[in-house]
Amino acid sequence: MNCTEAKDALSALLDNALTSDEAREAEAHASSCAGCRAWRTEMAEVRQLLRGIDDGDEPPGLSAFVGREVMAAIHGRLLGTKPAPSPERSARRIAWAAAGFSALALAAAAGWAAWESSRRGEKRPDRPAVASPSAEKTSSSVKPDPEPVRPPPPEVPDEPPRPARTHYGHLELRATDAGTRDAARDLFSKWPGTFKSSEPSVSGAFALTIDFEGPASDAADEFEKLLLDFQRKHGASLRSWKYSSETR
Amino acid sequence: MPELVPGGETVPLDWASEPDEPLMLRVQSGDTRALELLIQRWSPRLAGLFYRLTGDPHAGDDLLQETFLRVWSARESFRRDARFSPWVHSIARNLAADRAKNRNRKPLHRALNAVGAPGSTTTLLGKIPDHATTPFAAASRLELLAKLDEALRSVPEPYREAVVLCDLQRLSYDDAAQVIGVPAKTVSSRLARGREHLRNALAAFRSGPLP
């Protein structure tokens, strides 16, 4: 084993990536080569320095909610959650949170809902122009143009009646105490649907599941308000939750 | 009530503790909630990878999107006996390489003036746990860390890639080999060279042992 081979091996030895035979050979070389011994010491220092960096931390330039933003973008691109051009197209939203992330995830879910709402808000009809060219050229010496005669609006054929749309929701959450579970039941019982709760698990958590449905017009927004209200009051007692809904 | 499409399958509430591979198998069967959890779990780490490989602190957002879009579109190719970490790292690494190639510049160079100022707490090396007990020691540490940040950028790309994957992303030699597409021995050799380049880049700065 020459010094070049020994350096590769000694570097790998730091990572326990050698077989026992390879390790023995590398050690044997180092014991007889002062240069490679010093090299190994320095490599160990460099490695220790690098391994002290936690690459799982948030790197610079990454916003705190990048995960949510990526999810939002992917939902938009994969699942078609952009504002629908046709009122018949169903909207779908999913908010979720995982154990250990309750506060952050609840905030993320709120952000998700806000993002969805803002996206829906972007799809508004174009506003009429503030000023027309004829209005701009009006002055005291010039008679204002007479009120233009507007043509009658084109006749719009009556749309066929659409079937009523309904909002369906499914909420699962796990609370650390029965009081939070009961509070959730009281709050969400305003919605027609089924409610299931469990006895405390081994870990002492109370799980509950709510399936509900309501009129499509405002149901999604109103239910999100309930969720946010519940988050404000009981976020610290929630271990996890998952909410999915669909309007059809 | 009609069966719910998005929430049709009841998922255990403690599914967040599931390893990546079962979640990926859920993704394979079309479960977007499992995809969301993987995104949440992996975004910080992959954003770190993009930063190290491209040098662009803002590359993370759109590259992360592209990565998980590919995870979704290529979900059928994920083998049942495969591990998620090298698989997603391969996707991310290829995207970072494409980005660097399309911009016709060497990765990491653009970030030299963007981040990494001595004393900045947002540099890569600012993430090293601070055990300094005095202001002088803390200042020295920050200066050293910023220097190491620069040194890492000066390492030639194949070697730096091995350092990033093995020392920063903590992949094994075999996993890094799978990601890069070279034998594990090559990864081992590149990693040794990368560490040596780092040592040389730091040599002018060092006046004592590294912390």
Short mmCIF file of C-alpha atoms in Angstrom, two decimals:
data_model
loop_
_atom_site.label_atom_id
_atom_site.label_comp_id
_atom_site.label_asym_id
_atom_site.label_seq_id
_atom_site.Cartn_x
_atom_site.Cartn_y
_atom_site.Cartn_z
CA MET A 1 0.00 0.00 0.00
CA ASN A 2 1.48 3.32 -1.07
CA CYS A 3 0.70 6.67 0.56
CA THR A 4 -2.05 7.61 -1.91
CA GLU A 5 -3.87 4.34 -1.30
CA ALA A 6 -3.26 4.65 2.42
CA LYS A 7 -4.81 8.12 2.55
CA ASP A 8 -7.97 6.89 0.87
CA ALA A 9 -8.11 4.00 3.30
CA LEU A 10 -7.37 6.14 6.37
CA SER A 11 -10.13 8.57 5.37
CA ALA A 12 -12.55 5.68 4.95
CA LEU A 13 -11.38 4.28 8.27
CA LEU A 14 -12.68 7.41 9.95
CA ASP A 15 -16.13 6.44 8.63
CA ASN A 16 -15.81 2.77 9.57
CA ALA A 17 -16.13 1.95 5.89
CA LEU A 18 -13.32 -0.58 5.64
CA THR A 19 -13.25 -4.30 6.06
CA SER A 20 -11.15 -5.56 8.94
CA ASP A 21 -8.38 -6.62 6.57
CA GLU A 22 -8.34 -3.23 4.86
CA ALA A 23 -8.32 -1.48 8.22
CA ARG A 24 -5.40 -3.54 9.43
CA GLU A 25 -3.44 -2.77 6.28
CA ALA A 26 -4.14 0.95 6.60
CA GLU A 27 -3.14 0.97 10.26
CA ALA A 28 0.05 -0.87 9.42
CA HIS A 29 0.96 1.74 6.85
CA ALA A 30 0.17 4.61 9.22
CA SER A 31 2.28 3.12 11.97
CA SER A 32 5.31 3.23 9.71
CA CYS A 33 4.59 6.54 7.90
CA ALA A 34 4.67 9.76 9.92
CA GLY A 35 3.25 11.77 7.02
CA CYS A 36 0.16 9.60 6.73
CA ARG A 37 -0.31 9.61 10.53
CA ALA A 38 -0.33 13.41 10.52
CA TRP A 39 -2.63 13.40 7.49
CA ARG A 40 -5.09 11.14 9.31
CA THR A 41 -5.14 13.43 12.33
CA GLU A 42 -5.91 16.43 10.18
CA MET A 43 -8.60 14.60 8.24
CA ALA A 44 -10.21 13.58 11.51
CA GLU A 45 -10.35 17.26 12.50
CA VAL A 46 -11.85 18.29 9.15
CA ARG A 47 -14.41 15.51 9.37
CA GLN A 48 -15.33 16.43 12.91
CA LEU A 49 -15.82 20.02 11.85
CA LEU A 50 -18.07 19.04 8.94
CA ARG A 51 -20.07 16.56 10.96
CA GLY A 52 -20.80 19.32 13.44
CA ILE A 53 -22.99 20.94 10.81
CA ASP A 54 -26.55 19.82 11.07
CA ASP A 55 -27.75 19.76 7.49
CA GLY A 56 -31.24 18.93 8.62
CA ASP A 57 -31.56 22.45 9.94
CA GLU A 58 -33.18 25.12 7.91
CA PRO A 59 -30.56 26.43 5.49
CA PRO A 60 -30.24 30.08 4.52
CA GLY A 61 -32.85 31.28 2.08
CA LEU A 62 -35.35 28.65 3.11
CA SER A 63 -38.47 30.15 4.53
CA ALA A 64 -39.96 28.64 7.63
CA PHE A 65 -42.92 27.41 5.68
CA VAL A 66 -41.13 26.14 2.64
CA GLY A 67 -42.63 22.72 3.21
CA ARG A 68 -46.09 24.21 3.13
CA GLU A 69 -45.23 26.28 0.08
CA VAL A 70 -43.92 23.26 -1.74
CA MET A 71 -47.02 21.35 -0.78
CA ALA A 72 -49.19 24.18 -2.01
CA ALA A 73 -47.37 24.37 -5.30
CA ILE A 74 -47.51 20.64 -5.79
CA HIS A 75 -51.16 20.54 -4.96
CA GLY A 76 -51.74 23.23 -7.51
CA ARG A 77 -49.73 21.45 -10.18
CA LEU A 78 -50.66 17.88 -9.45
CA LEU A 79 -54.12 18.07 -8.06
CA GLY A 80 -55.52 21.06 -9.90
CA THR A 81 -56.40 23.21 -6.92
CA LYS A 82 -56.11 26.41 -8.92
CA PRO A 83 -59.28 28.48 -8.99
CA ALA A 84 -61.62 26.58 -11.18
CA PRO A 85 -62.69 28.22 -14.45
CA SER A 86 -65.96 26.38 -14.29
CA PRO A 87 -68.19 26.51 -11.27
CA GLU A 88 -68.84 22.85 -11.77
CA ARG A 89 -65.25 21.97 -11.09
CA SER A 90 -64.82 20.81 -7.58
CA ALA A 91 -62.36 22.41 -5.20
CA ARG A 92 -60.34 20.31 -2.91
CA ARG A 93 -58.12 21.19 -0.06
CA ILE A 94 -56.14 19.19 2.37
CA ALA A 95 -54.58 20.43 5.53
CA TRP A 96 -52.66 18.22 7.82
CA ALA A 97 -50.47 18.18 10.80
CA ALA A 98 -48.29 15.51 12.30
CA ALA A 99 -47.48 14.55 15.83
CA GLY A 100 -44.92 16.82 17.37
CA PHE A 101 -45.69 19.60 14.94
CA SER A 102 -49.04 20.58 16.33
CA ALA A 103 -48.51 24.31 16.79
CA LEU A 104 -46.44 24.78 13.66
CA ALA A 105 -48.62 22.54 11.61
CA LEU A 106 -51.78 24.19 12.76
CA ALA A 107 -50.32 27.51 11.72
CA ALA A 108 -49.29 25.97 8.42
CA ALA A 109 -52.79 24.66 7.92
CA ALA A 110 -54.09 28.15 8.56
CA GLY A 111 -51.61 29.49 6.06
CA TRP A 112 -52.71 26.87 3.61
CA ALA A 113 -56.30 27.90 4.02
CA ALA A 114 -55.36 31.56 3.62
CA TRP A 115 -53.33 30.74 0.55
CA GLU A 116 -56.22 28.89 -0.95
CA SER A 117 -58.55 31.72 -0.14
CA SER A 118 -56.23 34.30 -1.66
CA ARG A 119 -55.92 32.23 -4.78
CA ARG A 120 -59.64 32.03 -5.05
CA GLY A 121 -59.78 35.76 -4.53
CA GLU A 122 -57.49 36.38 -7.49
CA LYS A 123 -60.09 34.98 -9.82
CA ARG A 124 -62.30 38.00 -9.84
CA PRO A 125 -64.01 39.55 -12.83
CA ASP A 126 -62.07 42.36 -14.45
CA ARG A 127 -63.00 45.75 -13.13
CA PRO A 128 -64.17 48.39 -15.59
CA ALA A 129 -61.65 51.05 -16.51
CA VAL A 130 -61.54 53.97 -14.07
CA ALA A 131 -61.55 56.64 -16.75
CA SER A 132 -62.33 56.46 -20.41
CA PRO A 133 -60.43 58.42 -23.07
CA SER A 134 -63.45 60.62 -23.62
CA ALA A 135 -63.55 61.55 -19.96
CA GLU A 136 -59.88 62.52 -20.01
CA LYS A 137 -60.31 65.11 -22.73
CA THR A 138 -63.29 66.80 -21.07
CA SER A 139 -62.62 70.41 -20.00
CA SER A 140 -64.57 73.58 -19.18
CA SER A 141 -64.26 74.82 -22.77
CA VAL A 142 -65.36 71.64 -24.30
CA LYS A 143 -68.83 70.37 -24.01
CA PRO A 144 -68.91 67.08 -22.35
CA ASP A 145 -69.83 64.29 -24.62
CA PRO A 146 -73.41 63.35 -24.37
CA GLU A 147 -74.13 60.22 -22.44
CA PRO A 148 -73.30 57.46 -24.85
CA VAL A 149 -76.15 55.30 -25.80
CA ARG A 150 -75.35 51.91 -24.49
CA PRO A 151 -76.46 48.97 -26.52
CA PRO A 152 -78.71 46.60 -24.70
CA PRO A 153 -76.83 43.75 -23.08
CA PRO A 154 -76.78 40.62 -25.16
CA GLU A 155 -79.31 38.12 -24.20
CA VAL A 156 -77.86 35.38 -22.11
CA PRO A 157 -79.59 32.08 -22.47
CA ASP A 158 -80.80 30.68 -19.21
CA GLU A 159 -78.37 28.25 -17.73
CA PRO A 160 -79.74 24.85 -16.97
CA PRO A 161 -80.28 24.38 -13.26
CA ARG A 162 -77.26 22.92 -11.55
CA PRO A 163 -77.53 20.25 -8.94
CA ALA A 164 -76.90 21.52 -5.44
CA ARG A 165 -73.28 21.13 -4.38
CA THR A 166 -72.27 19.81 -1.01
CA HIS A 167 -69.14 20.17 1.04
CA TYR A 168 -67.85 17.00 2.68
CA GLY A 169 -65.22 17.05 5.38
CA HIS A 170 -63.28 14.49 7.33
CA LEU A 171 -61.36 15.50 10.45
CA GLU A 172 -59.21 13.31 12.63
CA LEU A 173 -57.44 14.66 15.64
CA ARG A 174 -55.71 13.42 18.72
CA ALA A 175 -55.79 15.40 21.92
CA THR A 176 -53.76 15.02 25.07
CA ASP A 177 -56.75 15.25 27.37
CA ALA A 178 -60.44 14.50 27.41
CA GLY A 179 -61.30 18.17 27.90
CA THR A 180 -59.83 19.08 24.54
CA ARG A 181 -61.65 16.20 22.92
CA ASP A 182 -64.93 17.31 24.45
CA ALA A 183 -64.29 20.88 23.38
CA ALA A 184 -63.75 19.68 19.83
CA ARG A 185 -66.94 17.70 19.97
CA ASP A 186 -68.89 20.69 21.24
CA LEU A 187 -67.43 22.98 18.64
CA PHE A 188 -67.76 20.73 15.63
CA SER A 189 -71.13 19.37 16.62
CA LYS A 190 -72.56 22.49 15.00
CA TRP A 191 -72.04 20.64 11.77
CA PRO A 192 -74.32 17.88 10.62
CA GLY A 193 -72.40 14.67 10.51
CA THR A 194 -71.11 11.77 12.51
CA PHE A 195 -68.79 11.98 15.48
CA LYS A 196 -66.64 9.19 16.85
CA SER A 197 -64.32 9.36 19.80
CA SER A 198 -62.07 6.81 21.36
CA GLU A 199 -61.10 5.85 24.85
CA PRO A 200 -57.66 7.07 25.90
CA SER A 201 -54.89 5.15 24.24
CA VAL A 202 -51.88 3.70 26.01
CA SER A 203 -50.18 7.05 25.63
CA GLY A 204 -53.15 8.82 27.19
CA ALA A 205 -54.27 10.50 23.98
CA PHE A 206 -57.90 10.85 22.95
CA ALA A 207 -58.62 10.39 19.28
CA LEU A 208 -61.74 11.56 17.56
CA THR A 209 -63.05 11.50 14.04
CA ILE A 210 -65.66 13.75 12.53
CA ASP A 211 -67.33 13.29 9.17
CA PHE A 212 -69.55 16.13 8.22
CA GLU A 213 -71.28 17.69 5.27
CA GLY A 214 -72.85 21.02 4.57
CA PRO A 215 -74.02 23.36 1.83
CA ALA A 216 -71.21 24.05 -0.59
CA SER A 217 -71.66 27.81 -0.64
CA ASP A 218 -69.89 28.74 2.57
CA ALA A 219 -69.24 25.44 4.26
CA ALA A 220 -65.52 25.27 3.53
CA ASP A 221 -64.75 28.75 4.81
CA GLU A 222 -66.95 28.39 7.85
CA PHE A 223 -65.43 25.11 8.83
CA GLU A 224 -61.94 26.56 8.45
CA LYS A 225 -62.95 29.36 10.78
CA LEU A 226 -63.96 26.75 13.31
CA LEU A 227 -60.63 25.01 12.89
CA LEU A 228 -58.70 28.22 13.40
CA ASP A 229 -60.77 29.10 16.43
CA PHE A 230 -60.10 25.68 17.86
CA GLN A 231 -56.40 26.08 17.18
CA ARG A 232 -56.29 29.36 19.09
CA LYS A 233 -57.96 27.86 22.10
CA HIS A 234 -56.56 24.36 22.21
CA GLY A 235 -53.49 24.23 19.99
CA ALA A 236 -51.22 23.35 22.89
CA SER A 237 -53.28 20.28 23.72
CA LEU A 238 -53.38 18.83 20.23
CA ARG A 239 -50.94 16.10 19.38
CA SER A 240 -51.92 15.67 15.77
CA TRP A 241 -54.69 16.31 13.37
CA LYS A 242 -55.62 15.67 9.77
CA TYR A 243 -58.32 17.38 7.80
CA SER A 244 -59.45 16.72 4.29
CA SER A 245 -62.44 17.98 2.44
CA GLU A 246 -64.04 18.07 -0.92
CA THR A 247 -66.82 20.03 -2.54
CA ARG A 248 -68.95 18.17 -5.03
CA MET B 1 -73.04 10.45 2.58
CA PRO B 2 -70.89 9.68 -0.49
CA GLU B 3 -67.50 8.23 0.17
CA LEU B 4 -64.89 10.94 0.56
CA VAL B 5 -62.25 10.95 -2.10
CA PRO B 6 -59.42 12.75 -0.31
CA GLY B 7 -60.15 11.27 3.08
CA GLY B 8 -61.55 8.01 1.89
CA GLU B 9 -58.93 5.89 3.52
CA THR B 10 -58.58 6.19 7.24
CA VAL B 11 -54.92 6.61 8.07
CA PRO B 12 -53.65 5.94 11.55
CA LEU B 13 -53.05 9.14 13.42
CA ASP B 14 -49.57 8.07 14.39
CA TRP B 15 -48.57 7.52 10.78
CA ALA B 16 -46.21 10.47 11.13
CA SER B 17 -43.85 8.11 12.89
CA GLU B 18 -43.77 5.72 9.94
CA PRO B 19 -40.41 5.35 8.17
CA ASP B 20 -39.97 6.88 4.75
CA GLU B 21 -40.32 3.66 2.80
CA PRO B 22 -43.86 2.73 3.89
CA LEU B 23 -44.88 6.31 3.26
CA MET B 24 -43.40 6.14 -0.22
CA LEU B 25 -45.36 2.96 -0.86
CA ARG B 26 -48.46 4.89 0.14
CA VAL B 27 -47.45 7.57 -2.35
CA GLN B 28 -47.05 4.85 -4.92
CA SER B 29 -50.67 3.91 -4.40
CA GLY B 30 -51.69 7.53 -4.95
CA ASP B 31 -51.86 8.78 -1.35
CA THR B 32 -51.07 12.49 -1.54
CA ARG B 33 -51.16 12.84 2.24
CA ALA B 34 -48.15 10.55 2.48
CA LEU B 35 -46.45 12.74 -0.11
CA GLU B 36 -47.17 15.78 2.02
CA LEU B 37 -45.57 14.18 5.01
CA LEU B 38 -42.47 13.25 3.02
CA ILE B 39 -42.26 16.81 1.75
CA GLN B 40 -42.47 18.17 5.25
CA ARG B 41 -39.93 15.68 6.50
CA TRP B 42 -37.38 16.10 3.73
CA SER B 43 -37.64 19.73 2.68
CA PRO B 44 -35.12 21.18 5.15
CA ARG B 45 -32.52 18.55 4.41
CA LEU B 46 -32.90 18.71 0.63
CA ALA B 47 -32.91 22.49 0.69
CA GLY B 48 -29.55 22.20 2.44
CA LEU B 49 -28.33 19.90 -0.30
CA PHE B 50 -29.43 22.33 -3.03
CA TYR B 51 -27.70 25.18 -1.29
CA ARG B 52 -24.44 23.25 -0.99
CA LEU B 53 -24.54 21.99 -4.58
CA THR B 54 -25.76 25.10 -6.38
CA GLY B 55 -24.50 27.81 -4.07
CA ASP B 56 -27.80 29.56 -4.48
CA PRO B 57 -29.58 30.09 -1.16
CA HIS B 58 -32.80 30.63 -3.07
CA ALA B 59 -32.54 27.56 -5.26
CA GLY B 60 -34.32 25.47 -2.68
CA ASP B 61 -37.86 26.56 -3.30
CA ASP B 62 -38.30 25.66 -6.95
CA LEU B 63 -35.87 22.75 -6.89
CA LEU B 64 -37.80 21.29 -3.98
CA GLN B 65 -40.98 21.59 -5.97
CA GLU B 66 -39.36 19.90 -8.95
CA THR B 67 -37.93 17.17 -6.76
CA PHE B 68 -41.26 16.21 -5.27
CA LEU B 69 -43.06 16.55 -8.55
CA ARG B 70 -40.61 13.97 -9.86
CA VAL B 71 -41.09 11.86 -6.76
CA TRP B 72 -44.76 11.84 -7.62
CA SER B 73 -44.40 11.27 -11.35
CA ALA B 74 -41.72 8.59 -10.88
CA ARG B 75 -43.40 6.91 -7.92
CA GLU B 76 -43.97 3.72 -9.87
CA SER B 77 -40.22 3.30 -10.27
CA PHE B 78 -39.64 3.14 -6.52
CA ARG B 79 -38.90 -0.50 -5.76
CA ARG B 80 -40.48 -2.09 -2.73
CA ASP B 81 -37.07 -3.10 -1.39
CA ALA B 82 -35.47 0.28 -2.09
CA ARG B 83 -34.63 2.91 0.47
CA PHE B 84 -36.05 6.38 0.12
CA SER B 85 -32.99 8.43 1.08
CA PRO B 86 -30.66 7.51 -1.82
CA TRP B 87 -33.61 7.49 -4.20
CA VAL B 88 -34.72 11.03 -3.43
CA HIS B 89 -31.12 12.21 -3.20
CA SER B 90 -30.56 10.93 -6.74
CA ILE B 91 -33.49 12.94 -8.01
CA ALA B 92 -32.37 16.04 -6.14
CA ARG B 93 -28.75 15.72 -7.18
CA ASN B 94 -29.67 15.39 -10.87
CA LEU B 95 -31.90 18.44 -10.66
CA ALA B 96 -29.14 20.45 -9.02
CA ALA B 97 -26.71 19.34 -11.73
CA ASP B 98 -29.18 20.34 -14.45
CA ARG B 99 -29.64 23.72 -12.82
CA ALA B 100 -25.91 24.31 -12.66
CA LYS B 101 -25.47 23.21 -16.27
CA ASN B 102 -28.30 25.37 -17.56
CA ARG B 103 -26.89 28.42 -15.89
CA ASN B 104 -23.51 27.67 -17.43
CA ARG B 105 -21.59 28.29 -14.30
CA LYS B 106 -19.86 26.27 -11.72
CA PRO B 107 -22.00 25.45 -8.74
CA LEU B 108 -21.55 27.37 -5.53
CA HIS B 109 -19.65 30.30 -7.00
CA ARG B 110 -22.59 32.66 -7.04
CA ALA B 111 -23.06 32.38 -3.34
CA LEU B 112 -19.63 33.70 -2.49
CA ASN B 113 -20.83 37.24 -2.13
CA ALA B 114 -24.39 36.41 -1.25
CA VAL B 115 -23.86 34.65 2.04
CA GLY B 116 -21.03 33.59 4.19
CA ALA B 117 -19.94 36.90 5.58
CA PRO B 118 -17.91 36.44 8.73
CA GLY B 119 -20.15 36.64 11.72
CA SER B 120 -23.28 35.93 9.78
CA THR B 121 -25.50 33.46 11.56
CA THR B 122 -27.11 32.33 8.34
CA THR B 123 -24.06 30.71 6.85
CA LEU B 124 -23.69 27.00 6.61
CA LEU B 125 -21.09 27.02 9.30
CA GLY B 126 -23.17 29.12 11.59
CA LYS B 127 -25.08 25.92 12.17
CA ILE B 128 -22.28 24.29 14.10
CA PRO B 129 -23.33 24.07 17.71
CA ASP B 130 -21.77 26.93 19.57
CA HIS B 131 -19.85 25.74 22.61
CA ALA B 132 -17.78 28.90 22.92
CA THR B 133 -17.62 30.07 26.49
CA THR B 134 -16.22 33.56 25.96
CA PRO B 135 -16.98 36.34 23.47
CA PHE B 136 -13.46 36.02 22.10
CA ALA B 137 -13.88 32.30 21.58
CA ALA B 138 -17.27 32.87 19.95
CA ALA B 139 -15.84 35.49 17.59
CA SER B 140 -12.94 33.22 16.69
CA ARG B 141 -15.34 30.41 16.05
CA LEU B 142 -17.53 32.49 13.77
CA GLU B 143 -14.51 33.64 11.84
CA LEU B 144 -13.29 30.09 11.47
CA LEU B 145 -16.72 28.86 10.47
CA ALA B 146 -17.08 31.50 7.79
CA LYS B 147 -13.67 30.52 6.51
CA LEU B 148 -14.69 26.90 6.35
CA ASP B 149 -17.78 27.94 4.43
CA GLU B 150 -15.53 29.57 1.85
CA ALA B 151 -13.17 26.64 1.87
CA LEU B 152 -15.97 24.25 1.07
CA ARG B 153 -16.89 26.31 -1.97
CA SER B 154 -13.33 26.18 -3.23
CA VAL B 155 -13.26 22.38 -3.35
CA PRO B 156 -13.53 21.06 -6.93
CA GLU B 157 -17.00 19.80 -7.72
CA PRO B 158 -16.62 16.00 -7.73
CA TYR B 159 -14.82 16.11 -4.40
CA ARG B 160 -17.17 18.66 -2.88
CA GLU B 161 -20.13 16.54 -3.94
CA ALA B 162 -18.71 13.60 -2.03
CA VAL B 163 -18.12 15.78 1.02
CA VAL B 164 -21.63 17.21 0.85
CA LEU B 165 -23.29 13.83 0.47
CA CYS B 166 -21.20 11.92 3.01
CA ASP B 167 -20.19 14.48 5.63
CA LEU B 168 -23.12 16.90 5.47
CA GLN B 169 -26.01 14.75 4.28
CA ARG B 170 -24.61 11.77 6.19
CA LEU B 171 -25.09 9.25 3.42
CA SER B 172 -23.10 6.03 3.53
CA TYR B 173 -20.49 5.40 0.84
CA ASP B 174 -22.82 2.92 -0.82
CA ASP B 175 -25.74 5.35 -0.82
CA ALA B 176 -23.60 8.21 -2.11
CA ALA B 177 -22.28 5.88 -4.81
CA GLN B 178 -25.84 5.09 -5.83
CA VAL B 179 -26.71 8.79 -5.93
CA ILE B 180 -23.68 9.82 -7.98
CA GLY B 181 -23.61 6.68 -10.09
CA VAL B 182 -20.04 5.64 -9.37
CA PRO B 183 -18.52 2.76 -7.36
CA ALA B 184 -18.28 3.15 -3.60
CA LYS B 185 -14.49 3.07 -3.85
CA THR B 186 -14.66 6.15 -6.05
CA VAL B 187 -16.78 7.92 -3.46
CA SER B 188 -14.25 6.98 -0.80
CA SER B 189 -11.40 8.35 -2.88
CA ARG B 190 -13.27 11.55 -3.76
CA LEU B 191 -14.20 12.10 -0.15
CA ALA B 192 -10.56 11.76 0.91
CA ARG B 193 -9.55 14.26 -1.77
CA GLY B 194 -12.35 16.61 -0.77
CA ARG B 195 -11.34 16.56 2.87
CA GLU B 196 -7.75 17.15 1.83
CA HIS B 197 -8.75 20.13 -0.31
CA LEU B 198 -10.61 21.52 2.66
CA ARG B 199 -7.63 21.03 4.88
CA ASN B 200 -5.42 22.86 2.37
CA ALA B 201 -7.90 25.70 1.97
CA LEU B 202 -8.00 26.11 5.71
CA ALA B 203 -4.27 25.78 6.19
CA ALA B 204 -3.53 29.44 5.60
CA PHE B 205 -6.15 30.41 8.10
CA ARG B 206 -5.53 27.92 10.80
CA SER B 207 -3.29 28.93 13.65
CA GLY B 208 -4.28 26.17 15.98
CA PRO B 209 -6.27 23.00 16.20
CA LEU B 210 -9.78 23.03 14.81
CA PRO B 211 -12.53 23.19 17.38
#
